[in-house]
Short mmCIF file of C-alpha atoms and ligand atoms in Angstrom, two decimals:
data_model
loop_
_atom_site.label_atom_id
_atom_site.label_comp_id
_atom_site.label_asym_id
_atom_site.label_seq_id
_atom_site.Cartn_x
_atom_site.Cartn_y
_atom_site.Cartn_z
CA GLY B 250 -45.20 49.31 10.37
CA TYR B 251 -48.26 51.39 11.30
CA PRO B 252 -51.17 50.72 13.63
CA LEU B 253 -54.48 49.54 12.25
CA ILE B 254 -57.27 50.01 14.76
CA LEU B 255 -60.61 48.33 14.26
CA GLY B 256 -62.76 49.62 17.06
CA VAL B 257 -66.44 50.32 17.55
CA LYS B 258 -66.79 54.02 18.50
CA ALA B 259 -63.07 54.57 17.76
CA LEU B 260 -64.00 57.87 16.10
CA THR B 261 -65.39 59.21 19.38
CA TYR B 262 -61.91 59.09 20.86
CA LEU B 263 -59.91 60.60 18.01
CA THR B 264 -57.84 62.99 20.10
CA SER B 265 -56.76 60.36 22.61
CA MET B 266 -56.03 57.91 19.76
CA PHE B 267 -53.75 60.51 18.20
CA ASN B 268 -52.07 61.23 21.52
CA ASN B 269 -51.59 57.53 22.28
CA TYR B 270 -49.81 56.99 18.98
CA GLY B 271 -47.68 60.14 19.20
CA LEU B 272 -49.42 61.89 16.33
CA PRO B 273 -49.94 65.66 16.27
CA LYS B 274 -53.31 67.30 15.84
CA PRO B 275 -54.35 66.88 12.16
CA ASP B 276 -54.58 69.98 9.97
CA LEU B 277 -57.30 69.12 7.45
CA ILE B 278 -59.87 66.45 6.61
CA VAL B 279 -60.37 65.27 3.02
CA THR B 280 -63.71 63.53 2.51
CA ASP B 281 -66.46 63.40 -0.12
CA THR B 282 -69.79 65.17 -0.39
CA ASN B 283 -71.77 62.10 0.77
CA ILE B 284 -69.63 61.38 3.80
CA ALA B 285 -69.16 64.98 4.97
CA PRO B 286 -72.69 65.41 6.41
CA LEU B 287 -72.68 61.88 7.87
CA TRP B 288 -69.21 61.70 9.43
CA GLY B 289 -66.64 64.15 8.05
CA ASN B 290 -68.14 67.41 9.37
CA ASN B 291 -68.56 65.99 12.90
CA LEU B 292 -64.92 64.95 12.95
CA GLY B 293 -63.94 68.40 11.68
CA GLN B 294 -65.89 69.97 14.56
CA GLN B 295 -64.48 67.51 17.10
CA LEU B 296 -60.93 68.46 16.05
CA SER B 297 -61.68 72.11 15.08
CA ILE B 298 -60.06 71.70 11.66
CA PRO B 299 -61.28 72.50 8.11
CA VAL B 300 -63.08 69.87 6.03
CA LEU B 301 -62.48 69.61 2.29
CA SER B 302 -65.29 67.71 0.49
CA ILE B 303 -64.64 66.45 -3.02
CA PRO B 304 -67.44 65.11 -5.25
CA ASP B 305 -67.88 61.37 -4.74
CA GLY B 306 -67.15 58.53 -7.13
CA GLU B 307 -64.48 56.88 -9.24
CA SER B 308 -64.67 59.77 -11.75
CA GLN B 309 -62.83 61.86 -9.11
CA LYS B 310 -59.73 59.67 -9.18
CA THR B 311 -57.99 61.97 -11.66
CA LEU B 312 -54.92 64.17 -11.70
CA GLU B 313 -57.22 67.19 -12.15
CA ALA B 314 -58.96 66.38 -8.86
CA VAL B 315 -55.57 65.97 -7.14
CA SER B 316 -54.52 69.37 -8.46
CA LYS B 317 -57.60 70.96 -6.85
CA ILE B 318 -56.70 69.27 -3.56
CA TYR B 319 -53.16 70.76 -3.76
CA ASP B 320 -54.80 74.21 -4.17
CA GLN B 321 -56.65 73.66 -0.89
CA PHE B 322 -53.51 72.43 0.86
CA LEU B 323 -51.81 75.68 -0.19
CA LEU B 324 -54.81 77.77 0.80
CA HIS B 325 -54.69 76.26 4.29
CA ASP B 326 -50.93 76.75 4.45
CA LEU B 327 -50.09 73.04 4.81
CA ASP B 328 -46.45 72.02 4.61
CA ARG B 329 -44.35 68.87 4.89
CA SER B 330 -44.93 68.67 8.64
CA SER B 331 -48.73 68.73 8.25
CA LEU B 332 -51.01 65.76 8.83
CA ILE B 333 -54.24 65.19 6.92
CA LEU B 334 -57.11 62.78 7.54
CA ALA B 335 -58.76 60.91 4.68
CA VAL B 336 -62.31 60.06 5.74
CA GLY B 337 -64.15 57.92 3.21
CA GLY B 338 -64.16 54.93 0.93
CA GLY B 339 -61.39 53.65 -1.32
CA VAL B 340 -61.73 56.61 -3.67
CA VAL B 341 -61.11 59.23 -0.97
CA GLY B 342 -58.29 57.11 0.51
CA ASP B 343 -56.57 56.60 -2.85
CA ILE B 344 -56.83 60.22 -3.95
CA ALA B 345 -56.10 61.93 -0.60
CA GLY B 346 -53.27 59.46 0.06
CA PHE B 347 -51.82 60.23 -3.38
CA ALA B 348 -52.08 63.98 -2.75
CA ALA B 349 -50.30 63.42 0.59
CA ALA B 350 -47.61 61.31 -1.11
CA THR B 351 -46.79 63.97 -3.66
CA TYR B 352 -47.49 67.36 -2.03
CA MET B 353 -44.10 68.89 -1.19
CA ARG B 354 -42.60 65.41 -1.78
CA GLY B 355 -44.73 63.82 0.88
CA MET B 356 -46.70 64.67 3.98
CA ARG B 357 -48.26 62.45 6.64
CA TRP B 358 -51.80 61.16 6.53
CA VAL B 359 -54.21 59.01 8.52
CA ASN B 360 -56.80 56.87 6.80
CA ILE B 361 -60.30 56.58 8.26
CA PRO B 362 -62.10 54.10 5.97
CA THR B 363 -65.90 54.31 5.92
CA THR B 364 -66.87 51.60 3.40
CA LEU B 365 -66.63 47.85 3.91
CA LEU B 366 -64.33 47.65 0.89
CA SER B 367 -61.93 50.29 2.16
CA MET B 368 -62.01 48.90 5.71
CA ILE B 369 -60.91 45.40 4.78
CA ASP B 370 -58.88 46.13 1.68
CA ALA B 371 -58.14 49.57 0.23
CA SER B 372 -56.92 51.15 3.48
CA ILE B 373 -54.28 48.46 4.03
CA GLY B 374 -50.92 48.24 2.35
CA GLY B 375 -50.10 51.84 1.47
CA LYS B 376 -51.02 51.85 -2.23
CA VAL B 377 -52.43 55.23 -3.30
CA GLY B 378 -53.16 56.60 -6.74
CA VAL B 379 -55.44 57.87 -9.46
CA ASP B 380 -56.77 56.67 -12.82
CA LEU B 381 -55.93 57.77 -16.35
CA PRO B 382 -58.52 57.60 -19.16
CA GLN B 383 -56.41 54.70 -20.52
CA GLY B 384 -56.73 52.59 -17.38
CA LYS B 385 -57.29 52.28 -13.65
CA ASN B 386 -54.75 53.22 -10.98
CA MET B 387 -52.15 54.04 -13.63
CA ILE B 388 -50.53 56.78 -11.55
CA GLY B 389 -49.63 56.06 -7.97
CA ALA B 390 -47.24 55.50 -5.14
CA PHE B 391 -46.62 53.41 -2.07
CA HIS B 392 -47.24 55.90 0.75
CA PRO B 393 -48.46 54.21 3.92
CA PRO B 394 -50.55 56.25 6.34
CA GLU B 395 -49.43 56.91 9.92
CA MET B 396 -52.45 55.01 11.15
CA VAL B 397 -55.66 53.39 9.91
CA LEU B 398 -58.61 53.94 12.17
CA ALA B 399 -61.68 51.91 11.23
CA ASP B 400 -64.92 52.27 13.14
CA PRO B 401 -67.47 49.64 12.01
CA GLU B 402 -70.26 52.03 13.12
CA THR B 403 -69.56 54.13 10.01
CA LEU B 404 -70.92 51.18 7.99
CA ASP B 405 -74.39 51.82 9.50
CA THR B 406 -74.93 54.64 6.98
CA LEU B 407 -73.48 52.77 3.99
CA PRO B 408 -76.10 51.98 1.29
CA ALA B 409 -76.76 48.23 0.92
CA HIS B 410 -75.35 48.03 -2.64
CA GLU B 411 -72.08 49.60 -1.46
CA TYR B 412 -71.91 47.17 1.46
CA ASN B 413 -72.42 44.25 -0.94
CA ALA B 414 -69.71 45.54 -3.27
CA GLY B 415 -67.29 45.26 -0.34
CA LEU B 416 -68.25 41.63 0.18
CA ALA B 417 -66.57 40.82 -3.14
CA GLU B 418 -63.14 41.72 -1.72
CA ILE B 419 -63.86 39.62 1.38
CA ILE B 420 -64.72 36.64 -0.80
CA LYS B 421 -61.48 37.35 -2.68
CA HIS B 422 -59.55 37.14 0.59
CA GLY B 423 -61.28 33.84 1.38
CA ILE B 424 -60.34 32.39 -2.01
CA ILE B 425 -56.75 33.55 -1.62
CA ALA B 426 -56.00 32.19 1.83
CA ASP B 427 -58.92 31.40 4.09
CA ALA B 428 -61.44 28.71 3.09
CA GLU B 429 -63.20 29.12 6.44
CA LEU B 430 -63.78 32.83 5.79
CA PHE B 431 -65.19 31.91 2.35
CA SER B 432 -67.72 29.55 3.92
CA LEU B 433 -68.59 31.75 6.93
CA VAL B 434 -69.50 34.81 4.86
CA ASN B 435 -73.06 34.20 3.77
CA ILE B 436 -76.41 35.91 3.80
CA SER B 437 -77.08 34.95 7.44
CA SER B 438 -73.77 36.42 8.63
CA LEU B 439 -74.66 39.95 7.43
CA PRO B 440 -73.88 42.53 8.63
CA LEU B 441 -70.50 41.00 9.35
CA SER B 442 -69.34 40.69 12.94
CA ARG B 443 -66.15 42.38 14.10
CA GLU B 444 -64.56 38.90 14.22
CA LEU B 445 -65.31 38.23 10.54
CA LEU B 446 -64.05 41.70 9.57
CA GLN B 447 -60.85 40.95 11.46
CA LYS B 448 -60.47 37.58 9.71
CA ALA B 449 -60.85 39.27 6.32
CA LEU B 450 -58.32 41.94 7.30
CA GLU B 451 -55.78 39.39 8.43
CA VAL B 452 -55.47 37.84 4.97
CA LYS B 453 -54.35 41.13 3.44
CA ILE B 454 -52.24 42.21 6.43
CA ASN B 455 -50.31 38.92 6.45
CA ILE B 456 -49.54 39.16 2.74
CA VAL B 457 -48.50 42.83 2.65
CA GLN B 458 -46.36 42.38 5.74
CA ARG B 459 -44.41 39.63 3.99
CA ASP B 460 -44.21 41.47 0.65
CA PRO B 461 -44.96 45.19 1.05
CA PHE B 462 -43.80 46.29 -2.42
CA GLU B 463 -45.33 43.49 -4.51
CA HIS B 464 -42.09 41.81 -5.51
CA THR B 465 -43.59 38.36 -4.97
CA GLU B 466 -46.73 37.08 -3.28
CA ARG B 467 -48.55 40.43 -2.92
CA ALA B 468 -49.49 39.74 -6.54
CA LYS B 469 -51.97 37.18 -5.13
CA LEU B 470 -54.14 40.11 -4.05
CA ASN B 471 -54.67 40.90 -7.73
CA LEU B 472 -56.98 37.89 -7.93
CA GLY B 473 -60.08 38.91 -9.90
CA HIS B 474 -58.58 42.31 -10.67
CA THR B 475 -56.85 41.69 -14.00
CA ILE B 476 -60.12 40.94 -15.80
CA GLY B 477 -62.12 42.91 -13.17
CA HIS B 478 -60.34 46.20 -13.82
CA GLY B 479 -60.88 45.76 -17.59
CA ILE B 480 -64.60 45.19 -16.92
CA GLU B 481 -64.83 48.15 -14.54
CA ALA B 482 -63.25 50.51 -17.07
CA ALA B 483 -65.23 49.04 -20.01
CA SER B 484 -68.46 49.77 -18.11
CA ASN B 485 -67.30 53.41 -17.87
CA TYR B 486 -67.29 52.89 -14.10
CA LYS B 487 -71.04 52.27 -14.06
CA LEU B 488 -70.23 49.02 -12.29
CA ARG B 489 -68.94 49.57 -8.76
CA HIS B 490 -65.37 48.45 -8.14
CA GLY B 491 -66.51 45.52 -5.97
CA GLU B 492 -69.13 44.47 -8.54
CA ALA B 493 -66.54 44.40 -11.34
CA ILE B 494 -64.23 42.42 -9.06
CA ALA B 495 -67.01 39.90 -8.37
CA ILE B 496 -67.31 39.28 -12.13
CA GLY B 497 -63.51 39.19 -12.38
CA LEU B 498 -63.32 36.57 -9.61
CA TYR B 499 -65.74 34.31 -11.45
CA ALA B 500 -64.03 34.89 -14.81
CA GLU B 501 -60.58 34.15 -13.38
CA ALA B 502 -61.88 30.98 -11.68
CA LEU B 503 -63.20 29.88 -15.10
CA LEU B 504 -59.81 30.73 -16.61
CA ALA B 505 -58.01 28.66 -13.96
CA GLU B 506 -60.26 25.70 -14.75
CA HIS B 507 -59.72 26.13 -18.52
CA ILE B 508 -55.97 25.94 -18.17
CA GLY B 509 -56.21 23.01 -15.80
CA ILE B 510 -54.74 24.47 -12.61
CA ALA B 511 -57.98 24.62 -10.59
CA ASP B 512 -60.07 21.93 -8.95
CA PRO B 513 -62.97 21.09 -11.30
CA GLY B 514 -66.13 22.83 -10.06
CA LEU B 515 -64.23 25.72 -8.47
CA ALA B 516 -65.78 28.35 -10.75
CA ASP B 517 -69.25 27.00 -9.90
CA LYS B 518 -68.53 27.34 -6.17
CA VAL B 519 -67.31 30.91 -6.64
CA GLU B 520 -70.32 31.82 -8.78
CA LYS B 521 -72.80 30.36 -6.26
CA LYS B 522 -71.19 32.22 -3.37
CA LEU B 523 -71.17 35.57 -5.19
CA THR B 524 -74.74 35.16 -6.43
CA SER B 525 -75.95 34.26 -2.93
CA LEU B 526 -74.53 37.61 -1.76
CA SER B 527 -76.41 39.47 -4.55
CA LEU B 528 -73.18 40.15 -6.43
CA PRO B 529 -73.04 40.00 -10.24
CA THR B 530 -71.02 37.32 -12.07
CA LYS B 531 -71.83 38.48 -15.62
CA CYS B 532 -71.87 41.80 -17.45
CA PRO B 533 -74.01 41.36 -20.57
CA GLY B 534 -73.64 44.05 -23.19
CA LEU B 535 -69.97 44.85 -22.67
CA SER B 536 -67.55 44.20 -25.51
CA PRO B 537 -65.00 41.42 -24.81
CA LEU B 538 -62.50 43.13 -27.09
CA ARG B 539 -62.88 46.45 -25.30
CA ILE B 540 -62.36 44.67 -21.97
CA ARG B 541 -59.25 42.97 -23.36
CA GLN B 542 -57.98 46.29 -24.76
CA LEU B 543 -58.38 47.98 -21.35
CA MET B 544 -56.60 45.06 -19.69
CA ALA B 545 -53.62 45.83 -21.91
CA THR B 546 -52.75 48.81 -19.70
CA ASP B 547 -52.77 46.57 -16.60
CA LYS B 548 -49.92 47.33 -14.23
CA LYS B 549 -49.24 43.63 -13.79
CA LYS B 550 -48.03 43.56 -17.41
CA ARG B 551 -44.31 42.90 -17.92
CA SER B 552 -42.57 42.85 -21.32
CA GLY B 553 -45.94 42.80 -23.04
CA ASN B 554 -47.25 39.78 -21.07
CA LEU B 555 -50.15 39.80 -18.65
CA TYR B 556 -49.56 37.93 -15.40
CA PHE B 557 -52.56 36.57 -13.54
CA ALA B 558 -53.18 35.47 -9.98
CA LEU B 559 -55.48 32.47 -10.43
CA PRO B 560 -57.24 30.27 -7.86
CA THR B 561 -56.31 26.60 -7.62
CA SER B 562 -58.80 25.83 -4.84
CA ILE B 563 -60.75 27.81 -2.24
CA GLY B 564 -57.87 29.02 -0.07
CA THR B 565 -54.96 28.77 -2.54
CA VAL B 566 -53.85 30.94 -5.42
CA GLU B 567 -51.01 30.78 -7.92
CA TYR B 568 -49.49 34.02 -9.15
CA ASP B 569 -47.40 34.98 -12.18
CA VAL B 570 -49.52 32.76 -14.42
CA THR B 571 -49.61 33.50 -18.15
CA VAL B 572 -52.43 32.29 -20.39
CA GLU B 573 -52.91 31.94 -24.11
CA GLU B 574 -54.73 34.77 -25.80
CA ASP B 575 -57.54 32.69 -27.35
CA ILE B 576 -58.36 31.04 -24.00
CA LEU B 577 -58.47 34.46 -22.34
CA ILE B 578 -60.86 35.89 -24.93
CA LYS B 579 -63.12 32.79 -24.74
CA THR B 580 -63.25 33.15 -20.96
CA ILE B 581 -64.15 36.83 -21.12
CA GLU B 582 -66.90 35.94 -23.61
CA ARG B 583 -68.39 33.54 -21.04
CA VAL B 584 -69.04 36.34 -18.56
CA ILE B 585 -70.55 38.59 -21.23
CA ASN B 586 -73.16 36.14 -22.53
P1 NAD H 138 -66.09 54.73 -2.92
O1 NAD H 138 -64.97 55.31 -2.19
O2 NAD H 138 -66.45 55.30 -4.25
O3 NAD H 138 -67.37 54.76 -1.97
C1 NAD H 138 -68.59 54.26 -2.47
C2 NAD H 138 -69.75 55.23 -2.20
O4 NAD H 138 -70.12 55.15 -0.84
C3 NAD H 138 -69.43 56.69 -2.48
O5 NAD H 138 -70.55 57.28 -3.09
C4 NAD H 138 -69.23 57.28 -1.07
O6 NAD H 138 -69.56 58.64 -1.02
C5 NAD H 138 -70.20 56.46 -0.26
N1 NAD H 138 -69.85 56.28 1.15
C6 NAD H 138 -68.63 55.97 1.65
N2 NAD H 138 -68.71 55.74 2.97
C7 NAD H 138 -70.01 55.95 3.31
C8 NAD H 138 -70.72 55.83 4.55
N3 NAD H 138 -70.14 55.43 5.67
N4 NAD H 138 -72.04 56.11 4.54
C9 NAD H 138 -72.67 56.48 3.37
N5 NAD H 138 -72.05 56.55 2.19
C10 NAD H 138 -70.73 56.29 2.15
O7 NAD H 138 -65.90 53.15 -3.18
P2 NAD H 138 -65.12 51.98 -2.40
O8 NAD H 138 -65.81 50.75 -2.84
O9 NAD H 138 -64.94 52.26 -0.97
O10 NAD H 138 -63.65 52.05 -3.03
C11 NAD H 138 -63.40 51.72 -4.38
C12 NAD H 138 -62.05 52.30 -4.74
O11 NAD H 138 -61.04 51.69 -3.92
C13 NAD H 138 -61.64 52.04 -6.18
O12 NAD H 138 -61.19 53.22 -6.75
C14 NAD H 138 -60.51 51.03 -6.06
O13 NAD H 138 -59.59 51.14 -7.12
C15 NAD H 138 -59.91 51.42 -4.73
N6 NAD H 138 -59.13 50.36 -4.11
C16 NAD H 138 -57.87 50.66 -3.67
C17 NAD H 138 -57.08 49.69 -3.07
C18 NAD H 138 -55.71 50.05 -2.55
O14 NAD H 138 -54.97 49.15 -2.15
N7 NAD H 138 -55.35 51.30 -2.54
C19 NAD H 138 -57.58 48.38 -2.91
C20 NAD H 138 -58.87 48.10 -3.34
C21 NAD H 138 -59.63 49.11 -3.94
#
């Protein structure tokens, strides 16, 4: 139950947006050192509020980094009635949202996503959190923002490899529930139109509206992530999140074929699509056993079992699927070699 605004030049009208939705003037912006000079500092000036820039990257998603953010909240005298803005990609959103969820038992926040990945995925659904050395997103909360305000113009400054990484999550949404989206996203449709962005958003919005706390079908959104998170962590985060998810999508399509729940040829289709968008489908050099070990801390684990969301065709996914260990290892080996 919060507004999600996808509007070109939306950031030019921040104050009226806040007024229209009954939000007070924000107190502080959290952004990263790349985004501050491009977008964050301007917004800080527009609103006359301080800007806190954290170093960029997945390595910042730690409890130590959150602790430094709390120090700044205290320094600026923020309290439970304060409102902060997270301006950035999925990392800034996850970490600032987690700080907002936990500071004084929760304060309000607004998410302003500036990467393709955060615009169509990470900013929706209220999951916030940080990593532990043992695994990704191990500490977290459900703490929805008051509003998500996405301005596609912010993508103009996004480096091409970051833009491509975001395409992986869009392809994931296509595989989960929208075969047309899967076929429409191709090299000639880049950069994506507002209509395609909206189509990609709708897949996630529809699912999280039906199952906000992942009791049932929200698990479908984990497609590609069970193996993908293991790969991301095994690469010591040298692979971008979206790149690891691309490999995870291919691996999990192979897995679905191996266990006989997917249309034959599905993994090929997924691989061709990802490759045509310059996304990786293999990660030579990583250890399959290390990937498997890192998957063991997956949050989707229950009573020692891993539960997968696996594709059955382009547009349909089964969740809560268990697989035999030897088939899983053989599948991981296929994306290593
Ligand atoms: P990111 O936040 O690390 O951003 C990628 C890079 O782009 C960073 O270097 C950043 O400084 C830079 N950047 C961001 N916006 C820019 C812009 N407009 N112009 C120039 N540079 C810009 O990466 P991401 O791909 O956005 O997010 C990945 C993170 O999102 C992962 O930690 C993942 O776990 C998380 N995630 C969370 C959810 C969720 O539901 N909470 C869902 C999916 C992913």
